[in-house]
Amino acid sequence: MSALATWDILETSVIGYGKGLNQDSVRTGGTGAATDPVVLAVADGHGSASYPRSDIGARFAAELFAAKGREFGALVRTGRLPWLRDYARYELPEQLVRDWQARVWAHWGRQPGPEGADAPREEVLRLYGSTLVGAVLAPGLFVAWQLGDGDLTVVDPDGRVRLPLAPERAELGDETASLCLPEAWHLVRVHWEPLPEPARAPRLVALSTDGLSKSFASDAGFTEFTSGLYARLASRGLPGIEDDVPRWLEAASRHSGDDTTLALALRAEDGGAGRDGGVAGADPREAWARAPEPARPWGPGAETEAEADPTSDLSDPPSSLSNPGPNLSDPLSERSDPTGGTRNDDEETERP
Amino acid sequence: MSGMLDNGDTLTTGTGETLVVDRLLGQGGQGEVYRVTLPDGSAKALKWYYPESATPQQRRVVEDLVERDFDDERFLWPTAFVDAAPDRFGYLMDVRPDRFRGLPELFRRTVTTSFRELLTACLYTVEAYQALHSRGIAYRDISWGNIFFDPTTGDVLVCDNDNAVVEGDRSGISGTMGFMAPELVRGDPGAMPGTQSDLHSLSVLLFMFLVNHHPFKGARELAIRCLDEHAERRLYGKDPLFIFDPDDPDNRPDPVEHTTARVLWPLVPPSLQKLFTQNFTVGLREPSARVRESQWRDALRAARDAIVECPNCGRPNMTEPGAATPGTCWKDGAPLVLPPRLVVTTPPPRSERHIMLGRAARIHRHHLTAEPTRHDYSDGSLVAELVEHPQKPGRYGLANRSAEAWTGTRSDGTSQRIVPGQTVPLRAGLALELADGARAEVRAR
């Protein structure tokens, strides 16, 4: 594969406004070299009383992806793209989900809750429910995976912002796919992007939990934020914004009421970060100010509301998660049954 | 975008046509696919190879495929070579219509379909590859990534045909590991991709259509910590074991992890189970023992004709052709009831088709032929269908949708003529003289 520039990485996570526990998790590492691929992972535990262990589930998710992502990055070699693609699309998601569920089950075995160590496995998995967005940047290859909500945002060399893993259809309320669902690997969305020409590789790859995107009134606001973030990174480099990012995320969490986590990798090739100079450095926070209206009102009223119900977490999947997936005794049943699913990217359907 | 081409780039086909790149449609293992516009305004898809795949060998294969001008709507075949430099080339093909969906969508249950359409898709898939093989072409990379199907009709579309070569061509062995014949995965001396290895890949694909799971992914796979290339070679090449091998339970599907396979396999009619078992046991070791396309075709069409709707929920159920007891509905567990059947006897060489006369029963032209070149379940090939009497609910008849009149003979010996558009009441013992010497008889069971 062609040589690829190194990447600078950053991770930040802030607790949701008024919450007592951050149920997001983040892991980052690597430089993008062949021996040290960049691995980014953010996970969002579902929160609320129905998922009391989702902070642990999110941590397991991010940790497992970091390990699997490194393994995957180490497999990248010239001439292996077809095999790697199949591995990325089919094998890794299955391994990831399976390992997460096995780890959760083992954790429950060691530390069972009031339901007891012999509680039904599906119910136990649900207690730890979490989403996951992960990415690997290796020389010549960029791959990302997503299960459930959250965002993968990419900025290209021409400054264009794209969201390669955005679901084709708008999400149904706050329902989301989850690692806790049976055969959840089928629900993993995969972005596959070989990079045969390093100069055309993305400049910025950002992963965030939905606490960030939900803080904007529109998708355009979120895209504008990313664009501004990139401009600022391009002019100041990572060190120039490291102190600012937590404050931006705190502002976001006040809008969304949710834990907010960001992991990003900035390509440091050809002068890269902090050396472009002169790029109009719009403060990303201006995007919030320009947004027509915040997703949730903020100010005294909203704060009171949040305080009154600190568990009111918009990222909570709906109560329908009590039946989190297909009825396993009925494998042909629809997986997007609005009363039983947690889908966010698929059509409602049923086989007649 | 980080693709190799920019929107607005222009390229020239081998026949001198200029095309304009519209946008990147997707990125694969060998190259990228763009939507492009031709001078006449029509849209096509352009596959553009990554440098590592743009080899002289690949160039030769694609140029050969374009020259073959294989005109078959079941394939997105390379139609024109597009050349920019020795290591920068690609080819044009038609754009895949939206109605065709991938198997991953089936596994996610994000498409609406039924066993009837799935069996149709399997049958069409078999016939598509048979059409290639009959022309001396081996596909070499049959996998679930290359086949798309219409969940409402079962129509199939085979994509990524740029690895197909003339049988015996030694152009680089390729394929998706989980679909490759074991002898190719192992790299046995003398093993070459060809029709025999395609038959293995085809069986894996059919299994995934019907069981939604890989036939070798059972307990053994779960024991692998990292399913890397080495582990895959063991799983698919050195030591493959069918998850439902009747003599070796070592690789059974896991009760927790492989629930779909465990539930769907028993729904597959025994006649099809037998073919899968043959292919994934003795066929693994003896390529010559693999199930041929004609065997698949016969078993699949018989299974499709034997589908029975649940009397309670109406959902189609697969039943074993010729079985006296149809079992229970997969959806609600209600006992299934065998409807009357139409036994069609084709003109010589005589063969019988047993078609369950359920509510959706339809008889097509291929039912009247012993060796149809293709099966076609579309409206255009309809010969007869079961209809309910418009004024007398509950009474059914067989409507003549063909262009020829039938002669019907009742069990009491009286006869009648049924012209196109007319319906003959359904009665046990009714015999029909259909077109071109085909006969049919209604049997109560």
mmCIF file of N, CA, C and O in Angstrom, chain A residues 1 68 71 78-83 85-87 90-91 94-95 98 121 156 160 162 183 185-186 192-197 200 328-333 335 343 346-347 349-352, chain B residues 1-6 27-29 50-52 101 106-113 115 144 176 212 217 221-222 225-229 232 256-260 263-264 315-316 330-331:
data_model
loop_
_atom_site.group_PDB
_atom_site.id
_atom_site.type_symbol
_atom_site.label_atom_id
_atom_site.label_comp_id
_atom_site.label_asym_id
_atom_site.label_seq_id
_atom_site.Cartn_x
_atom_site.Cartn_y
_atom_site.Cartn_z
ATOM 1 N N MET A 1 0.845 -1.190 0.000
ATOM 2 C CA MET A 1 0.000 0.000 0.000
ATOM 3 C C MET A 1 0.889 1.253 0.000
ATOM 4 O O MET A 1 2.021 1.227 0.455
ATOM 5 N N LYS A 68 -9.794 -4.964 18.560
ATOM 6 C CA LYS A 68 -10.117 -5.541 17.249
ATOM 7 C C LYS A 68 -9.619 -4.644 16.122
ATOM 8 O O LYS A 68 -9.193 -5.114 15.071
ATOM 9 N N GLU A 71 -6.000 -5.178 15.630
ATOM 10 C CA GLU A 71 -5.796 -6.454 14.930
ATOM 11 C C GLU A 71 -6.079 -6.289 13.435
ATOM 12 O O GLU A 71 -5.333 -6.771 12.588
ATOM 13 N N THR A 78 -0.562 -4.890 1.038
ATOM 14 C CA THR A 78 -0.785 -4.721 -0.394
ATOM 15 C C THR A 78 -1.363 -6.001 -0.993
ATOM 16 O O THR A 78 -0.913 -7.098 -0.654
ATOM 17 N N GLY A 79 -2.351 -5.829 -1.839
ATOM 18 C CA GLY A 79 -2.920 -6.976 -2.543
ATOM 19 C C GLY A 79 -3.974 -7.728 -1.759
ATOM 20 O O GLY A 79 -4.472 -8.745 -2.205
ATOM 21 N N ARG A 80 -4.316 -7.216 -0.599
ATOM 22 C CA ARG A 80 -5.272 -7.943 0.235
ATOM 23 C C ARG A 80 -6.634 -7.271 0.312
ATOM 24 O O ARG A 80 -7.468 -7.679 1.126
ATOM 25 N N LEU A 81 -6.844 -6.253 -0.469
ATOM 26 C CA LEU A 81 -8.080 -5.486 -0.299
ATOM 27 C C LEU A 81 -9.347 -6.338 -0.401
ATOM 28 O O LEU A 81 -10.257 -6.182 0.425
ATOM 29 N N PRO A 82 -9.447 -7.237 -1.398
ATOM 30 C CA PRO A 82 -10.693 -8.012 -1.465
ATOM 31 C C PRO A 82 -10.946 -8.815 -0.188
ATOM 32 O O PRO A 82 -12.071 -8.856 0.314
ATOM 33 N N TRP A 83 -9.903 -9.442 0.319
ATOM 34 C CA TRP A 83 -10.084 -10.233 1.535
ATOM 35 C C TRP A 83 -10.399 -9.321 2.730
ATOM 36 O O TRP A 83 -11.289 -9.621 3.541
ATOM 37 N N ARG A 85 -11.835 -6.523 2.707
ATOM 38 C CA ARG A 85 -13.184 -5.970 2.607
ATOM 39 C C ARG A 85 -14.211 -6.951 3.166
ATOM 40 O O ARG A 85 -15.098 -6.570 3.933
ATOM 41 N N ASP A 86 -14.079 -8.203 2.776
ATOM 42 C CA ASP A 86 -15.001 -9.198 3.322
ATOM 43 C C ASP A 86 -14.838 -9.311 4.831
ATOM 44 O O ASP A 86 -15.813 -9.441 5.574
ATOM 45 N N TYR A 87 -13.608 -9.276 5.259
ATOM 46 C CA TYR A 87 -13.338 -9.369 6.699
ATOM 47 C C TYR A 87 -13.991 -8.191 7.427
ATOM 48 O O TYR A 87 -14.621 -8.366 8.473
ATOM 49 N N TYR A 90 -18.026 -8.527 7.125
ATOM 50 C CA TYR A 90 -18.763 -9.660 7.679
ATOM 51 C C TYR A 90 -18.145 -10.235 8.946
ATOM 52 O O TYR A 90 -18.857 -10.546 9.896
ATOM 53 N N GLU A 91 -16.825 -10.410 8.951
ATOM 54 C CA GLU A 91 -16.216 -11.119 10.067
ATOM 55 C C GLU A 91 -16.050 -10.240 11.299
ATOM 56 O O GLU A 91 -16.423 -10.618 12.404
ATOM 57 N N GLU A 94 -19.194 -9.458 13.350
ATOM 58 C CA GLU A 94 -19.693 -10.623 14.075
ATOM 59 C C GLU A 94 -18.826 -10.909 15.302
ATOM 60 O O GLU A 94 -19.333 -11.161 16.403
ATOM 61 N N GLN A 95 -17.516 -10.836 15.105
ATOM 62 C CA GLN A 95 -16.615 -11.072 16.236
ATOM 63 C C GLN A 95 -16.815 -10.031 17.337
ATOM 64 O O GLN A 95 -16.817 -10.334 18.521
ATOM 65 N N ARG A 98 -20.125 -10.587 19.176
ATOM 66 C CA ARG A 98 -20.050 -11.816 19.952
ATOM 67 C C ARG A 98 -19.144 -11.646 21.173
ATOM 68 O O ARG A 98 -19.476 -12.066 22.275
ATOM 69 N N ARG A 121 -30.212 -14.672 29.483
ATOM 70 C CA ARG A 121 -29.078 -13.979 28.861
ATOM 71 C C ARG A 121 -29.510 -12.699 28.145
ATOM 72 O O ARG A 121 -28.844 -11.664 28.250
ATOM 73 N N ASP A 156 -12.832 16.124 3.729
ATOM 74 C CA ASP A 156 -11.911 15.815 2.635
ATOM 75 C C ASP A 156 -10.926 16.956 2.418
ATOM 76 O O ASP A 156 -11.112 18.068 2.937
ATOM 77 N N ARG A 160 -14.759 19.593 2.011
ATOM 78 C CA ARG A 160 -16.140 19.093 2.044
ATOM 79 C C ARG A 160 -16.339 18.151 3.227
ATOM 80 O O ARG A 160 -15.463 17.328 3.527
ATOM 81 N N ARG A 162 -18.532 15.160 4.937
ATOM 82 C CA ARG A 162 -19.478 14.086 4.621
ATOM 83 C C ARG A 162 -19.677 13.197 5.828
ATOM 84 O O ARG A 162 -18.830 13.139 6.727
ATOM 85 N N GLU A 183 -27.823 -11.330 17.277
ATOM 86 C CA GLU A 183 -27.255 -11.227 15.925
ATOM 87 C C GLU A 183 -27.130 -9.772 15.478
ATOM 88 O O GLU A 183 -27.416 -9.419 14.327
ATOM 89 N N TRP A 185 -24.751 -8.145 14.664
ATOM 90 C CA TRP A 185 -23.784 -7.859 13.611
ATOM 91 C C TRP A 185 -24.452 -7.569 12.280
ATOM 92 O O TRP A 185 -23.888 -6.876 11.441
ATOM 93 N N HIS A 186 -25.653 -8.086 12.109
ATOM 94 C CA HIS A 186 -26.357 -7.773 10.864
ATOM 95 C C HIS A 186 -26.705 -6.288 10.777
ATOM 96 O O HIS A 186 -27.005 -5.774 9.695
ATOM 97 N N TRP A 192 -16.250 1.533 3.879
ATOM 98 C CA TRP A 192 -15.007 0.948 3.344
ATOM 99 C C TRP A 192 -14.403 1.940 2.372
ATOM 100 O O TRP A 192 -15.044 2.316 1.392
ATOM 101 N N GLU A 193 -13.202 2.399 2.638
ATOM 102 C CA GLU A 193 -12.623 3.445 1.793
ATOM 103 C C GLU A 193 -11.123 3.218 1.595
ATOM 104 O O GLU A 193 -10.302 3.742 2.361
ATOM 105 N N PRO A 194 -10.767 2.435 0.583
ATOM 106 C CA PRO A 194 -9.345 2.337 0.249
ATOM 107 C C PRO A 194 -8.796 3.711 -0.142
ATOM 108 O O PRO A 194 -9.524 4.544 -0.703
ATOM 109 N N LEU A 195 -7.515 3.917 0.128
ATOM 110 C CA LEU A 195 -6.919 5.222 -0.118
ATOM 111 C C LEU A 195 -5.697 5.047 -1.015
ATOM 112 O O LEU A 195 -4.555 5.158 -0.562
ATOM 113 N N PRO A 196 -5.948 4.733 -2.296
ATOM 114 C CA PRO A 196 -4.801 4.490 -3.172
ATOM 115 C C PRO A 196 -3.952 5.730 -3.415
ATOM 116 O O PRO A 196 -2.786 5.612 -3.769
ATOM 117 N N GLU A 197 -4.546 6.904 -3.255
ATOM 118 C CA GLU A 197 -3.789 8.138 -3.446
ATOM 119 C C GLU A 197 -3.780 8.896 -2.130
ATOM 120 O O GLU A 197 -4.775 9.546 -1.768
ATOM 121 N N ARG A 200 -5.312 12.302 -1.476
ATOM 122 C CA ARG A 200 -6.762 12.470 -1.523
ATOM 123 C C ARG A 200 -7.439 11.872 -0.298
ATOM 124 O O ARG A 200 -8.670 11.838 -0.223
ATOM 125 N N LEU A 328 -36.552 -15.037 18.477
ATOM 126 C CA LEU A 328 -35.627 -16.029 17.957
ATOM 127 C C LEU A 328 -36.301 -17.334 17.613
ATOM 128 O O LEU A 328 -35.751 -18.138 16.886
ATOM 129 N N SER A 329 -37.464 -17.549 18.153
ATOM 130 C CA SER A 329 -38.145 -18.765 17.743
ATOM 131 C C SER A 329 -38.817 -18.547 16.393
ATOM 132 O O SER A 329 -39.377 -19.433 15.825
ATOM 133 N N ASP A 330 -38.693 -17.355 15.909
ATOM 134 C CA ASP A 330 -39.354 -17.005 14.664
ATOM 135 C C ASP A 330 -38.385 -16.200 13.818
ATOM 136 O O ASP A 330 -38.445 -14.987 13.756
ATOM 137 N N PRO A 331 -37.439 -16.866 13.181
ATOM 138 C CA PRO A 331 -36.359 -16.144 12.524
ATOM 139 C C PRO A 331 -36.797 -15.364 11.300
ATOM 140 O O PRO A 331 -36.051 -14.565 10.802
ATOM 141 N N LEU A 332 -37.982 -15.609 10.832
ATOM 142 C CA LEU A 332 -38.414 -14.849 9.663
ATOM 143 C C LEU A 332 -39.222 -13.634 10.046
ATOM 144 O O LEU A 332 -39.721 -12.929 9.205
ATOM 145 N N SER A 333 -39.315 -13.402 11.332
ATOM 146 C CA SER A 333 -40.098 -12.247 11.736
ATOM 147 C C SER A 333 -39.311 -10.996 11.416
ATOM 148 O O SER A 333 -38.105 -10.999 11.305
ATOM 149 N N ARG A 335 -37.411 -7.610 11.735
ATOM 150 C CA ARG A 335 -36.547 -7.114 12.801
ATOM 151 C C ARG A 335 -36.789 -5.645 13.085
ATOM 152 O O ARG A 335 -36.189 -5.081 13.951
ATOM 153 N N ARG A 343 -34.345 -0.303 15.693
ATOM 154 C CA ARG A 343 -33.676 -0.009 14.435
ATOM 155 C C ARG A 343 -33.526 1.480 14.253
ATOM 156 O O ARG A 343 -34.300 2.268 14.732
ATOM 157 N N ASP A 346 -33.120 1.046 9.028
ATOM 158 C CA ASP A 346 -33.702 0.108 8.088
ATOM 159 C C ASP A 346 -35.192 0.339 7.914
ATOM 160 O O ASP A 346 -35.849 0.936 8.744
ATOM 161 N N GLU A 347 -35.670 -0.217 6.821
ATOM 162 C CA GLU A 347 -37.089 -0.073 6.550
ATOM 163 C C GLU A 347 -37.890 -0.996 7.444
ATOM 164 O O GLU A 347 -37.445 -2.074 7.810
ATOM 165 N N THR A 349 -40.450 -3.695 7.873
ATOM 166 C CA THR A 349 -40.738 -4.724 6.897
ATOM 167 C C THR A 349 -41.296 -5.956 7.559
ATOM 168 O O THR A 349 -41.206 -6.143 8.751
ATOM 169 N N GLU A 350 -41.865 -6.766 6.736
ATOM 170 C CA GLU A 350 -42.306 -8.062 7.220
ATOM 171 C C GLU A 350 -42.372 -8.984 6.037
ATOM 172 O O GLU A 350 -42.793 -8.617 4.955
ATOM 173 N N ARG A 351 -41.902 -10.174 6.265
ATOM 174 C CA ARG A 351 -42.117 -11.144 5.209
ATOM 175 C C ARG A 351 -43.541 -11.631 5.298
ATOM 176 O O ARG A 351 -43.992 -11.997 6.366
ATOM 177 N N PRO A 352 -44.239 -11.600 4.178
ATOM 178 C CA PRO A 352 -45.631 -12.064 4.247
ATOM 179 C C PRO A 352 -45.675 -13.532 4.606
ATOM 180 O O PRO A 352 -44.752 -14.261 4.308
ATOM 181 N N MET B 1 -14.456 13.877 -1.868
ATOM 182 C CA MET B 1 -14.344 12.431 -1.821
ATOM 183 C C MET B 1 -12.889 12.020 -1.989
ATOM 184 O O MET B 1 -12.085 12.750 -2.543
ATOM 185 N N SER B 2 -12.584 10.848 -1.546
ATOM 186 C CA SER B 2 -11.208 10.394 -1.670
ATOM 187 C C SER B 2 -11.087 9.359 -2.772
ATOM 188 O O SER B 2 -10.097 8.663 -2.857
ATOM 189 N N GLY B 3 -12.089 9.230 -3.608
ATOM 190 C CA GLY B 3 -12.020 8.293 -4.717
ATOM 191 C C GLY B 3 -10.932 8.701 -5.698
ATOM 192 O O GLY B 3 -10.366 9.799 -5.612
ATOM 193 N N MET B 4 -10.673 7.808 -6.648
ATOM 194 C CA MET B 4 -9.589 8.095 -7.590
ATOM 195 C C MET B 4 -10.009 9.069 -8.683
ATOM 196 O O MET B 4 -9.154 9.693 -9.313
ATOM 197 N N LEU B 5 -11.291 9.185 -8.934
ATOM 198 C CA LEU B 5 -11.776 10.090 -9.973
ATOM 199 C C LEU B 5 -12.586 11.216 -9.334
ATOM 200 O O LEU B 5 -13.175 11.041 -8.260
ATOM 201 N N ASP B 6 -12.607 12.340 -10.011
ATOM 202 C CA ASP B 6 -13.406 13.467 -9.538
ATOM 203 C C ASP B 6 -14.683 13.586 -10.351
ATOM 204 O O ASP B 6 -14.703 13.228 -11.536
ATOM 205 N N GLN B 27 -17.255 1.702 -3.133
ATOM 206 C CA GLN B 27 -15.879 1.230 -3.204
ATOM 207 C C GLN B 27 -15.855 -0.230 -2.808
ATOM 208 O O GLN B 27 -16.520 -0.632 -1.851
ATOM 209 N N GLY B 28 -15.104 -1.001 -3.567
ATOM 210 C CA GLY B 28 -15.077 -2.427 -3.302
ATOM 211 C C GLY B 28 -13.682 -2.919 -3.028
ATOM 212 O O GLY B 28 -12.803 -2.148 -2.651
ATOM 213 N N GLY B 29 -13.500 -4.222 -3.231
ATOM 214 C CA GLY B 29 -12.215 -4.820 -2.947
ATOM 215 C C GLY B 29 -11.208 -4.654 -4.071
ATOM 216 O O GLY B 29 -10.011 -4.693 -3.852
ATOM 217 N N TYR B 50 -8.457 -0.215 -8.612
ATOM 218 C CA TYR B 50 -7.362 0.312 -7.802
ATOM 219 C C TYR B 50 -6.053 -0.051 -8.502
ATOM 220 O O TYR B 50 -5.978 -1.072 -9.198
ATOM 221 N N PRO B 51 -5.013 0.737 -8.278
ATOM 222 C CA PRO B 51 -3.725 0.419 -8.927
ATOM 223 C C PRO B 51 -3.277 -1.011 -8.643
ATOM 224 O O PRO B 51 -2.748 -1.685 -9.524
ATOM 225 N N GLU B 52 -3.524 -1.485 -7.428
ATOM 226 C CA GLU B 52 -3.025 -2.828 -7.117
ATOM 227 C C GLU B 52 -3.798 -3.914 -7.865
ATOM 228 O O GLU B 52 -3.330 -5.037 -7.975
ATOM 229 N N ARG B 101 -31.781 -6.161 -4.329
ATOM 230 C CA ARG B 101 -31.226 -5.961 -2.990
ATOM 231 C C ARG B 101 -30.238 -7.072 -2.655
ATOM 232 O O ARG B 101 -30.320 -8.180 -3.173
ATOM 233 N N LEU B 106 -31.414 -9.121 3.401
ATOM 234 C CA LEU B 106 -32.272 -10.245 3.771
ATOM 235 C C LEU B 106 -31.959 -10.680 5.200
ATOM 236 O O LEU B 106 -32.873 -10.925 5.997
ATOM 237 N N PHE B 107 -30.687 -10.762 5.516
ATOM 238 C CA PHE B 107 -30.301 -11.213 6.848
ATOM 239 C C PHE B 107 -30.721 -10.206 7.919
ATOM 240 O O PHE B 107 -30.960 -10.564 9.068
ATOM 241 N N ARG B 108 -30.762 -8.936 7.549
ATOM 242 C CA ARG B 108 -31.197 -7.905 8.499
ATOM 243 C C ARG B 108 -32.708 -7.816 8.582
ATOM 244 O O ARG B 108 -33.237 -7.061 9.384
ATOM 245 N N ARG B 109 -33.391 -8.550 7.712
ATOM 246 C CA ARG B 109 -34.852 -8.493 7.635
ATOM 247 C C ARG B 109 -35.326 -7.079 7.289
ATOM 248 O O ARG B 109 -36.315 -6.601 7.830
ATOM 249 N N THR B 110 -34.606 -6.438 6.394
ATOM 250 C CA THR B 110 -35.032 -5.109 5.970
ATOM 251 C C THR B 110 -35.655 -5.147 4.587
ATOM 252 O O THR B 110 -35.865 -4.115 3.974
ATOM 253 N N VAL B 111 -35.890 -6.335 4.081
ATOM 254 C CA VAL B 111 -36.646 -6.467 2.837
ATOM 255 C C VAL B 111 -37.815 -7.407 3.102
ATOM 256 O O VAL B 111 -37.741 -8.295 3.943
ATOM 257 N N THR B 112 -38.881 -7.168 2.380
ATOM 258 C CA THR B 112 -40.061 -8.014 2.513
ATOM 259 C C THR B 112 -40.024 -9.086 1.444
ATOM 260 O O THR B 112 -39.983 -8.784 0.258
ATOM 261 N N THR B 113 -40.034 -10.319 1.887
ATOM 262 C CA THR B 113 -40.028 -11.398 0.914
ATOM 263 C C THR B 113 -40.669 -12.620 1.553
ATOM 264 O O THR B 113 -41.172 -12.539 2.671
ATOM 265 N N PHE B 115 -40.781 -17.308 1.374
ATOM 266 C CA PHE B 115 -40.077 -18.493 0.899
ATOM 267 C C PHE B 115 -40.300 -18.710 -0.598
ATOM 268 O O PHE B 115 -39.448 -19.257 -1.287
ATOM 269 N N TRP B 144 -21.964 -13.985 -1.732
ATOM 270 C CA TRP B 144 -23.163 -13.188 -1.440
ATOM 271 C C TRP B 144 -22.954 -11.708 -1.740
ATOM 272 O O TRP B 144 -23.907 -10.945 -1.752
ATOM 273 N N THR B 176 -13.911 -15.314 -2.798
ATOM 274 C CA THR B 176 -14.155 -14.986 -1.408
ATOM 275 C C THR B 176 -13.976 -16.269 -0.611
ATOM 276 O O THR B 176 -14.640 -17.267 -0.891
ATOM 277 N N ASN B 212 -29.789 -18.458 5.767
ATOM 278 C CA ASN B 212 -29.273 -17.163 6.229
ATOM 279 C C ASN B 212 -28.046 -17.311 7.107
ATOM 280 O O ASN B 212 -27.860 -16.557 8.080
ATOM 281 N N LYS B 217 -20.015 -22.343 9.563
ATOM 282 C CA LYS B 217 -19.804 -21.508 10.741
ATOM 283 C C LYS B 217 -20.629 -22.012 11.917
ATOM 284 O O LYS B 217 -21.779 -21.605 12.105
ATOM 285 N N GLU B 221 -16.063 -22.301 14.630
ATOM 286 C CA GLU B 221 -15.720 -20.897 14.405
ATOM 287 C C GLU B 221 -15.743 -20.118 15.711
ATOM 288 O O GLU B 221 -14.912 -19.241 15.938
ATOM 289 N N LEU B 222 -16.687 -20.463 16.561
ATOM 290 C CA LEU B 222 -16.779 -19.738 17.835
ATOM 291 C C LEU B 222 -15.523 -19.940 18.684
ATOM 292 O O LEU B 222 -15.188 -19.091 19.507
ATOM 293 N N ARG B 225 -10.359 -17.416 18.215
ATOM 294 C CA ARG B 225 -10.323 -16.101 18.849
ATOM 295 C C ARG B 225 -10.273 -14.992 17.798
ATOM 296 O O ARG B 225 -10.950 -13.993 17.898
ATOM 297 N N CYS B 226 -9.443 -15.182 16.799
ATOM 298 C CA CYS B 226 -9.339 -14.168 15.754
ATOM 299 C C CYS B 226 -9.459 -14.871 14.402
ATOM 300 O O CYS B 226 -8.574 -15.643 14.022
ATOM 301 N N LEU B 227 -10.541 -14.602 13.716
ATOM 302 C CA LEU B 227 -10.781 -15.284 12.440
ATOM 303 C C LEU B 227 -9.971 -14.588 11.344
ATOM 304 O O LEU B 227 -10.515 -13.908 10.488
ATOM 305 N N ASP B 228 -8.667 -14.754 11.386
ATOM 306 C CA ASP B 228 -7.816 -14.151 10.367
ATOM 307 C C ASP B 228 -7.702 -15.113 9.181
ATOM 308 O O ASP B 228 -8.364 -16.151 9.128
ATOM 309 N N GLU B 229 -6.828 -14.744 8.252
ATOM 310 C CA GLU B 229 -6.725 -15.526 7.025
ATOM 311 C C GLU B 229 -6.329 -16.974 7.320
ATOM 312 O O GLU B 229 -6.834 -17.913 6.708
ATOM 313 N N GLU B 232 -9.296 -18.775 8.629
ATOM 314 C CA GLU B 232 -10.271 -18.997 7.551
ATOM 315 C C GLU B 232 -9.844 -20.170 6.673
ATOM 316 O O GLU B 232 -10.675 -20.961 6.242
ATOM 317 N N VAL B 256 -27.037 -20.343 21.265
ATOM 318 C CA VAL B 256 -27.206 -18.909 21.543
ATOM 319 C C VAL B 256 -26.826 -18.065 20.337
ATOM 320 O O VAL B 256 -27.538 -17.139 19.950
ATOM 321 N N GLU B 257 -25.692 -18.393 19.731
ATOM 322 C CA GLU B 257 -25.152 -17.519 18.683
ATOM 323 C C GLU B 257 -25.734 -17.794 17.301
ATOM 324 O O GLU B 257 -25.704 -16.929 16.437
ATOM 325 N N HIS B 258 -26.193 -18.986 17.063
ATOM 326 C CA HIS B 258 -26.601 -19.356 15.705
ATOM 327 C C HIS B 258 -28.073 -19.757 15.654
ATOM 328 O O HIS B 258 -28.442 -20.751 15.042
ATOM 329 N N THR B 259 -28.879 -18.973 16.281
ATOM 330 C CA THR B 259 -30.293 -19.335 16.391
ATOM 331 C C THR B 259 -30.992 -19.350 15.033
ATOM 332 O O THR B 259 -31.842 -20.203 14.783
ATOM 333 N N THR B 260 -30.625 -18.412 14.181
ATOM 334 C CA THR B 260 -31.299 -18.348 12.884
ATOM 335 C C THR B 260 -31.091 -19.644 12.096
ATOM 336 O O THR B 260 -32.047 -20.210 11.557
ATOM 337 N N VAL B 263 -33.070 -22.546 13.513
ATOM 338 C CA VAL B 263 -34.520 -22.488 13.297
ATOM 339 C C VAL B 263 -34.876 -22.665 11.817
ATOM 340 O O VAL B 263 -35.871 -23.304 11.485
ATOM 341 N N LEU B 264 -34.045 -22.112 10.941
ATOM 342 C CA LEU B 264 -34.407 -22.164 9.517
ATOM 343 C C LEU B 264 -34.110 -23.518 8.873
ATOM 344 O O LEU B 264 -34.847 -23.956 7.984
ATOM 345 N N ARG B 315 -49.328 -17.294 5.595
ATOM 346 C CA ARG B 315 -47.930 -17.215 5.188
ATOM 347 C C ARG B 315 -47.501 -18.478 4.423
ATOM 348 O O ARG B 315 -47.855 -19.590 4.807
ATOM 349 N N PRO B 316 -46.701 -18.264 3.374
ATOM 350 C CA PRO B 316 -46.213 -19.420 2.613
ATOM 351 C C PRO B 316 -45.262 -20.276 3.457
ATOM 352 O O PRO B 316 -44.428 -19.748 4.194
ATOM 353 N N TRP B 330 -44.482 -22.250 10.103
ATOM 354 C CA TRP B 330 -43.285 -21.743 10.786
ATOM 355 C C TRP B 330 -43.611 -20.510 11.620
ATOM 356 O O TRP B 330 -42.930 -20.216 12.593
ATOM 357 N N LYS B 331 -44.672 -19.822 11.248
ATOM 358 C CA LYS B 331 -44.961 -18.552 11.914
ATOM 359 C C LYS B 331 -45.815 -18.745 13.164
ATOM 360 O O LYS B 331 -45.475 -18.263 14.235
#
